[in-house]
Coordinates of N, CA, C and O in Angstrom, one line a residue:
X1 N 168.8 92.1 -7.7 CA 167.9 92.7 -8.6 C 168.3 94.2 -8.6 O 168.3 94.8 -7.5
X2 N 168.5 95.0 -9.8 CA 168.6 96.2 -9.9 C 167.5 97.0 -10.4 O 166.6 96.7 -11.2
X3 N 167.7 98.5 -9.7 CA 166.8 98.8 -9.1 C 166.4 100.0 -10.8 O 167.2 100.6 -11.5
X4 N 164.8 99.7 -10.8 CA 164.2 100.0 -12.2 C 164.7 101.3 -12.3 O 165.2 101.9 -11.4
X5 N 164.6 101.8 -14.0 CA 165.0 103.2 -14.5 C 163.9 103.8 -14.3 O 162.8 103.3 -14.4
X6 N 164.2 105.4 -13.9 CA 163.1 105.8 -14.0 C 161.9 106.0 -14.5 O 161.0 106.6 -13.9
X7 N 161.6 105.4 -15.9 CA 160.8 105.2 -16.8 C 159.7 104.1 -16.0 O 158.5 104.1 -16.3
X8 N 160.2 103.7 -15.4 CA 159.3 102.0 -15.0 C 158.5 102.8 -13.5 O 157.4 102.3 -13.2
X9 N 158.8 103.7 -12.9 CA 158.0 103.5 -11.8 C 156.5 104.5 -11.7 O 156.4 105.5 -12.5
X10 N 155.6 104.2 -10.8 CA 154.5 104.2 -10.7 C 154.1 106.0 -10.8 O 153.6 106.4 -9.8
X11 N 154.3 106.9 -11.9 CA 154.3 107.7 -12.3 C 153.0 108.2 -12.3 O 152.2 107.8 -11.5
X12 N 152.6 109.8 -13.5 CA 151.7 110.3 -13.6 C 150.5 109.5 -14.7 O 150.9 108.6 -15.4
X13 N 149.3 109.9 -14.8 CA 148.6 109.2 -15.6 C 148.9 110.0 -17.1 O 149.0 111.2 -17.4
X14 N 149.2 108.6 -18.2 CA 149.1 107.6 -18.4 C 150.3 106.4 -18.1 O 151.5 106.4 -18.4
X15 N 149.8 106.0 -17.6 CA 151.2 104.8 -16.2 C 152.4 104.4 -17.7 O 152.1 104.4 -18.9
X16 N 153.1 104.3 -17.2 CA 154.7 104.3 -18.2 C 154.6 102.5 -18.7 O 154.0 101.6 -18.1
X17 N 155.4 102.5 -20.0 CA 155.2 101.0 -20.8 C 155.9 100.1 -19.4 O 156.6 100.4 -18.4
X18 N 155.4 98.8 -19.8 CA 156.4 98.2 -19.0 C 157.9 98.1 -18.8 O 158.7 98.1 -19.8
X19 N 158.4 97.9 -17.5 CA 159.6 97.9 -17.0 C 160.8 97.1 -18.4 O 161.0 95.9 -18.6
X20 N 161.2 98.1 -19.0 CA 162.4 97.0 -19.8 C 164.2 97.7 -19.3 O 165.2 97.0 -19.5
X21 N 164.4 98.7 -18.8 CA 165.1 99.4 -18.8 C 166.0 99.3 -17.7 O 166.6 100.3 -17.2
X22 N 166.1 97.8 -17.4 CA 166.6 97.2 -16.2 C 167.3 95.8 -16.7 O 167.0 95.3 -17.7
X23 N 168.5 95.0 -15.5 CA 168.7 94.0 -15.5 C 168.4 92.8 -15.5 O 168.9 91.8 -16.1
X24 N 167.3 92.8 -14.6 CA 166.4 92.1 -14.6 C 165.4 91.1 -14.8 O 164.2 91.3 -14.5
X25 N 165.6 90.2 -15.3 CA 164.4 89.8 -15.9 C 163.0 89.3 -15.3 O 162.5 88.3 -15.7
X26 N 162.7 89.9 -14.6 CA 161.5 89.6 -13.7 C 160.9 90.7 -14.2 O 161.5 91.7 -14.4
X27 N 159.1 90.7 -14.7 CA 158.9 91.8 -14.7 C 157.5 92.1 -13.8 O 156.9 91.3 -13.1
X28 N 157.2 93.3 -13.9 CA 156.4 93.8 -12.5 C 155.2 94.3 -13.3 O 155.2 95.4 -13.8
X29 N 154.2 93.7 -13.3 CA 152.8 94.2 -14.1 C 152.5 95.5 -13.2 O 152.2 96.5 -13.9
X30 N 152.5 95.6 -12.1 CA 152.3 96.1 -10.6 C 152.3 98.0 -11.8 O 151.4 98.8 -12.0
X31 N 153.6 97.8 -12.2 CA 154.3 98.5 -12.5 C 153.2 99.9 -14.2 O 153.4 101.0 -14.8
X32 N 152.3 98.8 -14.3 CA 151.3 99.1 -15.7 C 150.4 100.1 -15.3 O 150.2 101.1 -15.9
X33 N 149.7 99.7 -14.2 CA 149.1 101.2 -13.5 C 149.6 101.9 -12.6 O 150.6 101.7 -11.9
X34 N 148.7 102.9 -12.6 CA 149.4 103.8 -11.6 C 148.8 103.4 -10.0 O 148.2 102.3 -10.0
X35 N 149.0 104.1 -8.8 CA 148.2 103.5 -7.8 C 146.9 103.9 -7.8 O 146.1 103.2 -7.3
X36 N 146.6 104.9 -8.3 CA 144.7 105.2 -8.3 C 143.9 104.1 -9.1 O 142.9 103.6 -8.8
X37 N 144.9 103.9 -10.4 CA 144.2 103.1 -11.6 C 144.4 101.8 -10.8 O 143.3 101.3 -11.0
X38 N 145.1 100.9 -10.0 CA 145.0 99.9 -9.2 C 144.5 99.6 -8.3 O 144.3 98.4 -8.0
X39 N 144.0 100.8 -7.5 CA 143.1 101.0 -6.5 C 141.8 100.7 -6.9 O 141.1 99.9 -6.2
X40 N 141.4 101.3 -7.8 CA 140.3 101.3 -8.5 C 139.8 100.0 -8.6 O 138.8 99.6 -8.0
X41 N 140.7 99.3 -9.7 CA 140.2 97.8 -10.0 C 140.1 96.9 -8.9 O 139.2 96.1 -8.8
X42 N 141.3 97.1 -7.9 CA 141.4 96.6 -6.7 C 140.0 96.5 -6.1 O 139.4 95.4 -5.9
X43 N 139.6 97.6 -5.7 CA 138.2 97.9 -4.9 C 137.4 97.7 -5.8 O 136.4 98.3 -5.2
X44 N 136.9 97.3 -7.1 CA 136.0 96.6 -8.0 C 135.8 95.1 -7.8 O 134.6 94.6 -7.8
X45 N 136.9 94.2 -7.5 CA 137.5 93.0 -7.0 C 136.3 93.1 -6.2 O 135.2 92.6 -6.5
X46 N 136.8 93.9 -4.6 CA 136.3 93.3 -3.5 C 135.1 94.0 -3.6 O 134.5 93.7 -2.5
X47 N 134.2 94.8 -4.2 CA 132.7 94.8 -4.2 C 132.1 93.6 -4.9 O 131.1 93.0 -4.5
X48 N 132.8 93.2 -5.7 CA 132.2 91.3 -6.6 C 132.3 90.4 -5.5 O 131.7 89.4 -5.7
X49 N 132.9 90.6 -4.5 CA 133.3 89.5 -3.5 C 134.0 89.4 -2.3 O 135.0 89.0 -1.8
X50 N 132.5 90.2 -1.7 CA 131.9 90.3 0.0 C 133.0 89.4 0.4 O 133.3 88.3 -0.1
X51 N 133.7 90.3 1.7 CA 134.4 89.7 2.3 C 135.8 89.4 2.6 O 136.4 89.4 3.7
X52 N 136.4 89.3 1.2 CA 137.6 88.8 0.3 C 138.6 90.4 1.4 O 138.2 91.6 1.6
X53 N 139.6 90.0 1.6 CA 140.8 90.3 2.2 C 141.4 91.8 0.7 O 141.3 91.6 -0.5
X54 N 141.9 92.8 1.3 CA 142.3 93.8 0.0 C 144.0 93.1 -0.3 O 144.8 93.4 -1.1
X55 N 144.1 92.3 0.5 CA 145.4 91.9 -0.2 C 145.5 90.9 -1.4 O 146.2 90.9 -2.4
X56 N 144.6 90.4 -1.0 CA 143.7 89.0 -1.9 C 143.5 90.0 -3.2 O 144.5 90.5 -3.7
X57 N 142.6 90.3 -3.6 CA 142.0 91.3 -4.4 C 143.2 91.7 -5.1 O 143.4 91.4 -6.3
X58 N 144.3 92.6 -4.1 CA 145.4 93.4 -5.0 C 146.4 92.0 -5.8 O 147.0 92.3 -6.9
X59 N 146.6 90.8 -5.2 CA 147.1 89.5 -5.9 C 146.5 89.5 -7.3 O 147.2 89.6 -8.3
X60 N 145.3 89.3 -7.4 CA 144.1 88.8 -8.1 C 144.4 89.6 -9.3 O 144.6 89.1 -10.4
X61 N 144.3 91.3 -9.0 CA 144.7 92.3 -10.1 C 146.1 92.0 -10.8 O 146.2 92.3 -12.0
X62 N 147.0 91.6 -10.3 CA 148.4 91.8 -10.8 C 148.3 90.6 -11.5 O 148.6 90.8 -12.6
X63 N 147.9 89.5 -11.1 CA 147.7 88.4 -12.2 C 147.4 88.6 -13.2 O 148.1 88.2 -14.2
X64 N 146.1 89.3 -13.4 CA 145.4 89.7 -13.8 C 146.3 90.7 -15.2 O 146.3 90.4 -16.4
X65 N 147.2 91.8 -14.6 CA 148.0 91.8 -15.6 C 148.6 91.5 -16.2 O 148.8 91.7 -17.4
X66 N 149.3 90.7 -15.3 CA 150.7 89.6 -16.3 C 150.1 89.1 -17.2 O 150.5 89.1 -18.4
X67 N 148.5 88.4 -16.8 CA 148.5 87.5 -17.9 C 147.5 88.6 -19.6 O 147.3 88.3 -20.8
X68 N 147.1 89.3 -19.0 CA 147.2 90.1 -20.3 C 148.2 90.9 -21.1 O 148.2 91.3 -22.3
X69 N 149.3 91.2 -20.0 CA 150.8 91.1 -20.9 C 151.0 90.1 -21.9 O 151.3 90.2 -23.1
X70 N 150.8 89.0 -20.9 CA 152.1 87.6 -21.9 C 150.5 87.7 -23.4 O 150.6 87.8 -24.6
X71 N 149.4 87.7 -22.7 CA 148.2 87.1 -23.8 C 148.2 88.3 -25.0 O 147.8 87.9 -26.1
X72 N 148.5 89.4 -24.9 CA 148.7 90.4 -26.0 C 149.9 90.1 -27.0 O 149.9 90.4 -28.2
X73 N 151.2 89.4 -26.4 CA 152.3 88.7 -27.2 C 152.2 88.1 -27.6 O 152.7 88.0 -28.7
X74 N 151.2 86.8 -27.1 CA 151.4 85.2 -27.2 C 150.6 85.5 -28.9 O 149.8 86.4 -29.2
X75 N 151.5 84.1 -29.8 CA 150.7 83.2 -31.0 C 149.8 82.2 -30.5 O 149.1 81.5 -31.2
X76 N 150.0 82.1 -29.5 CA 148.9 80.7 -29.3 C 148.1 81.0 -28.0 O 148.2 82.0 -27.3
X77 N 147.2 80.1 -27.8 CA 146.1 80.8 -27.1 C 146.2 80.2 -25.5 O 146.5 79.1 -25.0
X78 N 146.0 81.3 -25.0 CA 146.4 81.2 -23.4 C 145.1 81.0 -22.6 O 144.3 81.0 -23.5
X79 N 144.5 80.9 -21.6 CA 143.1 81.4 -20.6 C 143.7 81.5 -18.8 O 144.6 81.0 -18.1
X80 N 142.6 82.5 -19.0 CA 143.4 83.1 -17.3 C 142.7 81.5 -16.4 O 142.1 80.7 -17.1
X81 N 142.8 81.1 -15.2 CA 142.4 80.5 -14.2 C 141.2 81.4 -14.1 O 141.1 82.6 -14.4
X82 N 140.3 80.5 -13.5 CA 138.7 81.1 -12.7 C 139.0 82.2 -11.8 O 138.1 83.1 -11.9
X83 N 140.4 82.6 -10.7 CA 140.7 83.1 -10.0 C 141.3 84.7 -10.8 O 140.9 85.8 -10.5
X84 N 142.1 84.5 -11.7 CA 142.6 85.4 -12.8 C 141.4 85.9 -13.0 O 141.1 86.9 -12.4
X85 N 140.6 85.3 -13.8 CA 139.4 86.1 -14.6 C 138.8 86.6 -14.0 O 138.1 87.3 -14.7
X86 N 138.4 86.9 -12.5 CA 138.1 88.0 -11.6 C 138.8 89.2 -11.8 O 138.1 90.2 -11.9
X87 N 139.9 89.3 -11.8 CA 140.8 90.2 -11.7 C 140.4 90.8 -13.5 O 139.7 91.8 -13.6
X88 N 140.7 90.4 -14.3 CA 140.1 90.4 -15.6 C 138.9 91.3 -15.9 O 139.0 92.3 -16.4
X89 N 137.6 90.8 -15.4 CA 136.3 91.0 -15.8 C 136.8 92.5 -14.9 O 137.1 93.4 -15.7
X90 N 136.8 92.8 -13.5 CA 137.6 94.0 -13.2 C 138.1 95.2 -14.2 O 137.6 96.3 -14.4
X91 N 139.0 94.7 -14.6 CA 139.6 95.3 -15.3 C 138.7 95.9 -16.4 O 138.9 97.1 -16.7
X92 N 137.9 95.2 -17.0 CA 137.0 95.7 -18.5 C 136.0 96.5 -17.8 O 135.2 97.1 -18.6
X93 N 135.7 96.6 -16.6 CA 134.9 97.1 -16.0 C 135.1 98.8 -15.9 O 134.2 99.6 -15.6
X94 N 136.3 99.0 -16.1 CA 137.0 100.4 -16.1 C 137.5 100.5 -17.4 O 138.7 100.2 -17.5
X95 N 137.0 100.7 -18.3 CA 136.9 100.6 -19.7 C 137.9 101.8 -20.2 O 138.7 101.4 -21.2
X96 N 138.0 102.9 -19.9 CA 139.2 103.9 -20.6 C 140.0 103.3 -19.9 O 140.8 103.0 -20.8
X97 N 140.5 103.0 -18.9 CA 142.0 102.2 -18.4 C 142.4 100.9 -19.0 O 143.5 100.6 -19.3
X98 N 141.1 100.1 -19.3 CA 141.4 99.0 -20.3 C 141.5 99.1 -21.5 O 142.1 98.2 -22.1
X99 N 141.1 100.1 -22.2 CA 141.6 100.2 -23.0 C 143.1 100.4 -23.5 O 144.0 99.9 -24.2
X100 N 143.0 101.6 -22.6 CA 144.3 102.1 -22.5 C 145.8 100.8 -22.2 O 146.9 101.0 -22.7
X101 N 145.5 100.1 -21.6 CA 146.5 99.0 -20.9 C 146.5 98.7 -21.9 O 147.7 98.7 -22.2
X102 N 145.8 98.1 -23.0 CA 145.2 96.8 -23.7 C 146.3 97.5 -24.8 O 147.1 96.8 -25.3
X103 N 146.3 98.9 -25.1 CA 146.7 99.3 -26.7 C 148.6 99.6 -26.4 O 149.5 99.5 -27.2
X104 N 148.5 99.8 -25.2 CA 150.1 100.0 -24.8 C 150.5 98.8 -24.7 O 151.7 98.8 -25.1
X105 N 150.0 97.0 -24.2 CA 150.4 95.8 -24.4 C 150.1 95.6 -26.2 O 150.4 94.5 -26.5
X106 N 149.8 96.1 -26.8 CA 150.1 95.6 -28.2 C 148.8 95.6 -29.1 O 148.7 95.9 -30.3
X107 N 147.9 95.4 -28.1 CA 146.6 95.8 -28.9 C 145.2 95.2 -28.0 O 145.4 94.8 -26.9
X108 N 144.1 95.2 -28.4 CA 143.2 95.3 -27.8 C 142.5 94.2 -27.7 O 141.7 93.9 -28.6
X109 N 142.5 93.3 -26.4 CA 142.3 92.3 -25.8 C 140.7 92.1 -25.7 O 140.2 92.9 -24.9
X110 N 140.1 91.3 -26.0 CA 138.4 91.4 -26.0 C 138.6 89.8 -25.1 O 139.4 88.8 -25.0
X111 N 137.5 90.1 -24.6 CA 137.0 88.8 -23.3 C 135.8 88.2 -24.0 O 134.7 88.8 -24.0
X112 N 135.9 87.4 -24.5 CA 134.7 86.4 -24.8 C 134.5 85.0 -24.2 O 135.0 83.9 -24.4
X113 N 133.5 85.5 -23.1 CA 133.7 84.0 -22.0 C 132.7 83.0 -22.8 O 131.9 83.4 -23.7
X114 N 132.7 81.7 -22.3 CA 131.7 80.8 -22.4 C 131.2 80.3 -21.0 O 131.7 80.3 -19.9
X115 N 130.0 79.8 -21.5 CA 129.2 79.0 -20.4 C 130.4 78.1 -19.3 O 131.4 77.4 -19.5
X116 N 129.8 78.3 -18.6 CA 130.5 76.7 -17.4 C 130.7 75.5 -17.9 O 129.6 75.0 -17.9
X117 N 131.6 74.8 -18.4 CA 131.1 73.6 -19.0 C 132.7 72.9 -18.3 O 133.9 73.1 -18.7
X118 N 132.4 71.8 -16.9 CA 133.0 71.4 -16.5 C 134.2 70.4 -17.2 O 135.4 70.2 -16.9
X119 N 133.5 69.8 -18.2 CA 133.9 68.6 -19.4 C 134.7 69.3 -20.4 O 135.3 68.5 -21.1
X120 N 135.1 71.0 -20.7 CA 135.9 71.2 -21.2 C 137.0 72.5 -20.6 O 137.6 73.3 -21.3
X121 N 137.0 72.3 -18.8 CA 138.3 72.7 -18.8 C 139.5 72.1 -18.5 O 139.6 71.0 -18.0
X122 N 140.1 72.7 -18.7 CA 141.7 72.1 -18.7 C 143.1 72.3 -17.8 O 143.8 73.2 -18.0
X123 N 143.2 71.5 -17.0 CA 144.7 72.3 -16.2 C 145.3 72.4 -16.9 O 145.8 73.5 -16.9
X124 N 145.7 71.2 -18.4 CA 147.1 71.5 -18.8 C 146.8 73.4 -19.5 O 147.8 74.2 -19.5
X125 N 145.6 73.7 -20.0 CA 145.6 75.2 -20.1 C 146.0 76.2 -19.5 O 146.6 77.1 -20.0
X126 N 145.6 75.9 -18.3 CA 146.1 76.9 -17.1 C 147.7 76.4 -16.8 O 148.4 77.1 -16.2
X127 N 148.0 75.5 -17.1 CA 149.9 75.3 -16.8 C 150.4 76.0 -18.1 O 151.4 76.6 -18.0
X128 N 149.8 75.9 -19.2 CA 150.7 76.5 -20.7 C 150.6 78.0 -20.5 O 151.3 78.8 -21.2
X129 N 149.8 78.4 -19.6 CA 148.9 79.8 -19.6 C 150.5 80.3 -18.5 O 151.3 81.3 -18.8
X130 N 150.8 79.4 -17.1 CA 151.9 79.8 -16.3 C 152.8 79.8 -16.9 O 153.7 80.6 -16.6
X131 N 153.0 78.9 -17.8 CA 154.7 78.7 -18.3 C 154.6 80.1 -19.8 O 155.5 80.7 -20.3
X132 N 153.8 80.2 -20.0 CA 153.8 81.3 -21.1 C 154.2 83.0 -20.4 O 154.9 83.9 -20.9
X133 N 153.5 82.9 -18.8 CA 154.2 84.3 -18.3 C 155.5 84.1 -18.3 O 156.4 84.8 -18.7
X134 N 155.6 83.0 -17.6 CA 157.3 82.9 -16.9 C 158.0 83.3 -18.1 O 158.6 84.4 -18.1
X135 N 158.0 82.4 -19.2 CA 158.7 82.4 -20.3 C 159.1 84.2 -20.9 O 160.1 84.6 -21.5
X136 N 157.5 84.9 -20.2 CA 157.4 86.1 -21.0 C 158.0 87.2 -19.5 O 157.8 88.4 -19.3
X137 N 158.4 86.4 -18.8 CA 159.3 87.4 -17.5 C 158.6 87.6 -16.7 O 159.1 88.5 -16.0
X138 N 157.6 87.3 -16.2 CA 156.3 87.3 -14.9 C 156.3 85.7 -13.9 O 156.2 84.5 -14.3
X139 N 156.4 86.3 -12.9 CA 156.6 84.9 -11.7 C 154.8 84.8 -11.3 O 154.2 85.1 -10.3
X140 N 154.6 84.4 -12.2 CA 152.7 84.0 -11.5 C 152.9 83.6 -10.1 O 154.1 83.2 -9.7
X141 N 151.8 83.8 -9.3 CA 151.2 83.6 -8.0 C 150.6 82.3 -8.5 O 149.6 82.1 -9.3
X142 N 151.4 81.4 -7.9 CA 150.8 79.9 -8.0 C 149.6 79.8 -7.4 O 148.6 79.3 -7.9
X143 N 149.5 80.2 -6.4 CA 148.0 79.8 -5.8 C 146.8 80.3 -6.4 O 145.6 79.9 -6.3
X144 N 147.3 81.3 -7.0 CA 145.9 82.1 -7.8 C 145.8 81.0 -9.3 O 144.8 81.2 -10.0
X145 N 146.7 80.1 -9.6 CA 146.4 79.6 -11.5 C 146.2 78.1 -10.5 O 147.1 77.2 -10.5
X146 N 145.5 78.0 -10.0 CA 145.2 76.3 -9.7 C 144.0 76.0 -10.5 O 143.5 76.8 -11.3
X147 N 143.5 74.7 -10.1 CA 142.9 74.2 -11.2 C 141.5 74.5 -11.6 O 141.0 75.0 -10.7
X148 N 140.8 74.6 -12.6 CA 139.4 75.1 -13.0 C 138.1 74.9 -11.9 O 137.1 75.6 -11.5
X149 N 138.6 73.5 -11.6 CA 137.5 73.2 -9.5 C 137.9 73.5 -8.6 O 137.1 73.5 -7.7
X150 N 139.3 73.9 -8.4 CA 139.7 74.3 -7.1 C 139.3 75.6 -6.3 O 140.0 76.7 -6.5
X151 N 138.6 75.7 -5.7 CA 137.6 76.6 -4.6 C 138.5 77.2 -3.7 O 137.9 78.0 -3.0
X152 N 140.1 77.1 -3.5 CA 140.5 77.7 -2.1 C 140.3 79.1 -2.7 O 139.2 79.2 -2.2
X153 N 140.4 79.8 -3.1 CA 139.9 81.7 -3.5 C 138.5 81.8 -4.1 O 138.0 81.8 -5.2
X154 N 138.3 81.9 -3.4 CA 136.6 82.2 -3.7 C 136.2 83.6 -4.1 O 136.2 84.6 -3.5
X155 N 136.0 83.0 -5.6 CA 135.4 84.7 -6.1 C 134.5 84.6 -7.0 O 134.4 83.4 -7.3
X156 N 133.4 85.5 -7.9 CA 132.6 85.6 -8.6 C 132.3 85.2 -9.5 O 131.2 84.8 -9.8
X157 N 133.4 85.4 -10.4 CA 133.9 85.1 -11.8 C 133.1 83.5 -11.9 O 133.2 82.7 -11.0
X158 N 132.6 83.2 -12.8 CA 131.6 81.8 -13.7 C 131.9 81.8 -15.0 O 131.3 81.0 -15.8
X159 N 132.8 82.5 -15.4 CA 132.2 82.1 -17.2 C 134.0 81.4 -16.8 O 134.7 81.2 -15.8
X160 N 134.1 81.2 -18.8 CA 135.6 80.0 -18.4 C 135.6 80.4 -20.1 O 134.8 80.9 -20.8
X161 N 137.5 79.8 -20.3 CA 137.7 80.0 -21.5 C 138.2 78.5 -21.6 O 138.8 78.0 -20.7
X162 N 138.1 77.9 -22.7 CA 138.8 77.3 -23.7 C 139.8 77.4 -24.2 O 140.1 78.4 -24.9
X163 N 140.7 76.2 -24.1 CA 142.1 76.3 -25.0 C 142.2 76.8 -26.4 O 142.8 77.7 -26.9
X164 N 141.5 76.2 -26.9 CA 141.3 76.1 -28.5 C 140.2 77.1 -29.2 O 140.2 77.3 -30.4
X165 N 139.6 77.5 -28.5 CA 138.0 78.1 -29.0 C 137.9 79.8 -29.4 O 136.9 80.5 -29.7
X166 N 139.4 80.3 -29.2 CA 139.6 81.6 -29.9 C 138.9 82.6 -28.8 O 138.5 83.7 -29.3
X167 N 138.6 82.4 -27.1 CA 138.1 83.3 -26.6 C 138.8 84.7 -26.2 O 138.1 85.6 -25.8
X168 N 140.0 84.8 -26.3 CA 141.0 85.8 -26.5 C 141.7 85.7 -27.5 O 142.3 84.8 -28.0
X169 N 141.2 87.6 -28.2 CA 140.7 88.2 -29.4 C 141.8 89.6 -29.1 O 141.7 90.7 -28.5
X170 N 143.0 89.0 -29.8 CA 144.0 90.5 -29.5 C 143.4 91.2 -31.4 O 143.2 90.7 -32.5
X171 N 143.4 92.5 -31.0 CA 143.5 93.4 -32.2 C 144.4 94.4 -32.2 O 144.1 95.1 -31.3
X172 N 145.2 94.7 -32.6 CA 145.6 93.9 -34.2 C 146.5 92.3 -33.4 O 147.1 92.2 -32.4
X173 N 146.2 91.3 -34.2 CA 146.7 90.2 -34.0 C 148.4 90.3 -33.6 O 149.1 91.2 -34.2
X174 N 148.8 89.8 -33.1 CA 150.3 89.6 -32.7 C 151.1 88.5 -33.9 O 150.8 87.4 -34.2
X175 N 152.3 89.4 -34.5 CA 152.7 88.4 -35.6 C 154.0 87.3 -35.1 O 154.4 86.4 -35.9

């Protein structure tokens, strides 16, 4: 792996676009905030969820961006995992940084969760949701996109999206 241009690293605020100016195709969400602006969300993480390890948390965040990277590109509709969407809800929670992230990935990402409704979630969503980062140069943390019941990361987050139901709302739409 060769080592990013200076454009890509963890700079002054407002944090630099993402990493392209490299060989590489791996890319580093890590790389979208700065360390205060990641700190920040980081330690919003672990006040939702007594207990929870800061490494855990800082995982949780970076998912968290990839998948609002690849979901600001994608034509078709993506949903974070239950574990993602912590990291997520986080993030809207610091609302000038989210914004800000949201307009530099392409446009402005709105969270419209629904109720719990066991009978309509989906792994194969959460697998189209993984293969859509990879595709888009992000190596997801497998352990964080498991399945909609799977309990090993225990965190806050209750609401859920739907494959089909239009709950990620990019503005202006991606053509």
């Amino acid at each position: 792996m060769t080592s990013p241009s200076p454009a890509c690293s963890t700079g002054p605020t407002p944090p630099p676009p993402p990493c392209t100016g490299t060989t590489a195709t791996v890319l580093s969400p890590r790389a979208l905030l700065s360390d205060a602006q990641f700190n920040g969300v980081m330690h919003t993480v672990l006040d939702g969820n007594p207990g929870m390890e800061p490494e855990m948390a800082g995982r949780i965040v970076v998912e968290a961006i990839a998948f609002l990277a690849t979901a600001a590109k994608s034509t078709t509709s993506l949903v974070p995992s239950r574990v993602v969407d912590e990291g997520w809800h986080a993030l809207i929670l610091h609302t000038g940084l989210y914004q800000g992230l949201c307009f530099r990935l392409g446009g402005f990402i709105h969270h419209v969760p629904e109720r719990p409704d066991p009978g309509r979630r989906s792994q194969s969503s959460v697998e189209r949701t993984v293969a859509a980062m990879e595709a888009a140069g992000y190596t997801p943390d497998r352990d964080l996109w498991r399945g909609p019941e799977d309990t090993t990361v225990s965190v806050a987050a209750d609401c859920q999206h739907s494959d089909d139901g239009g709950t990620i709302i990019i503005t202006p739409k991606p053509k």
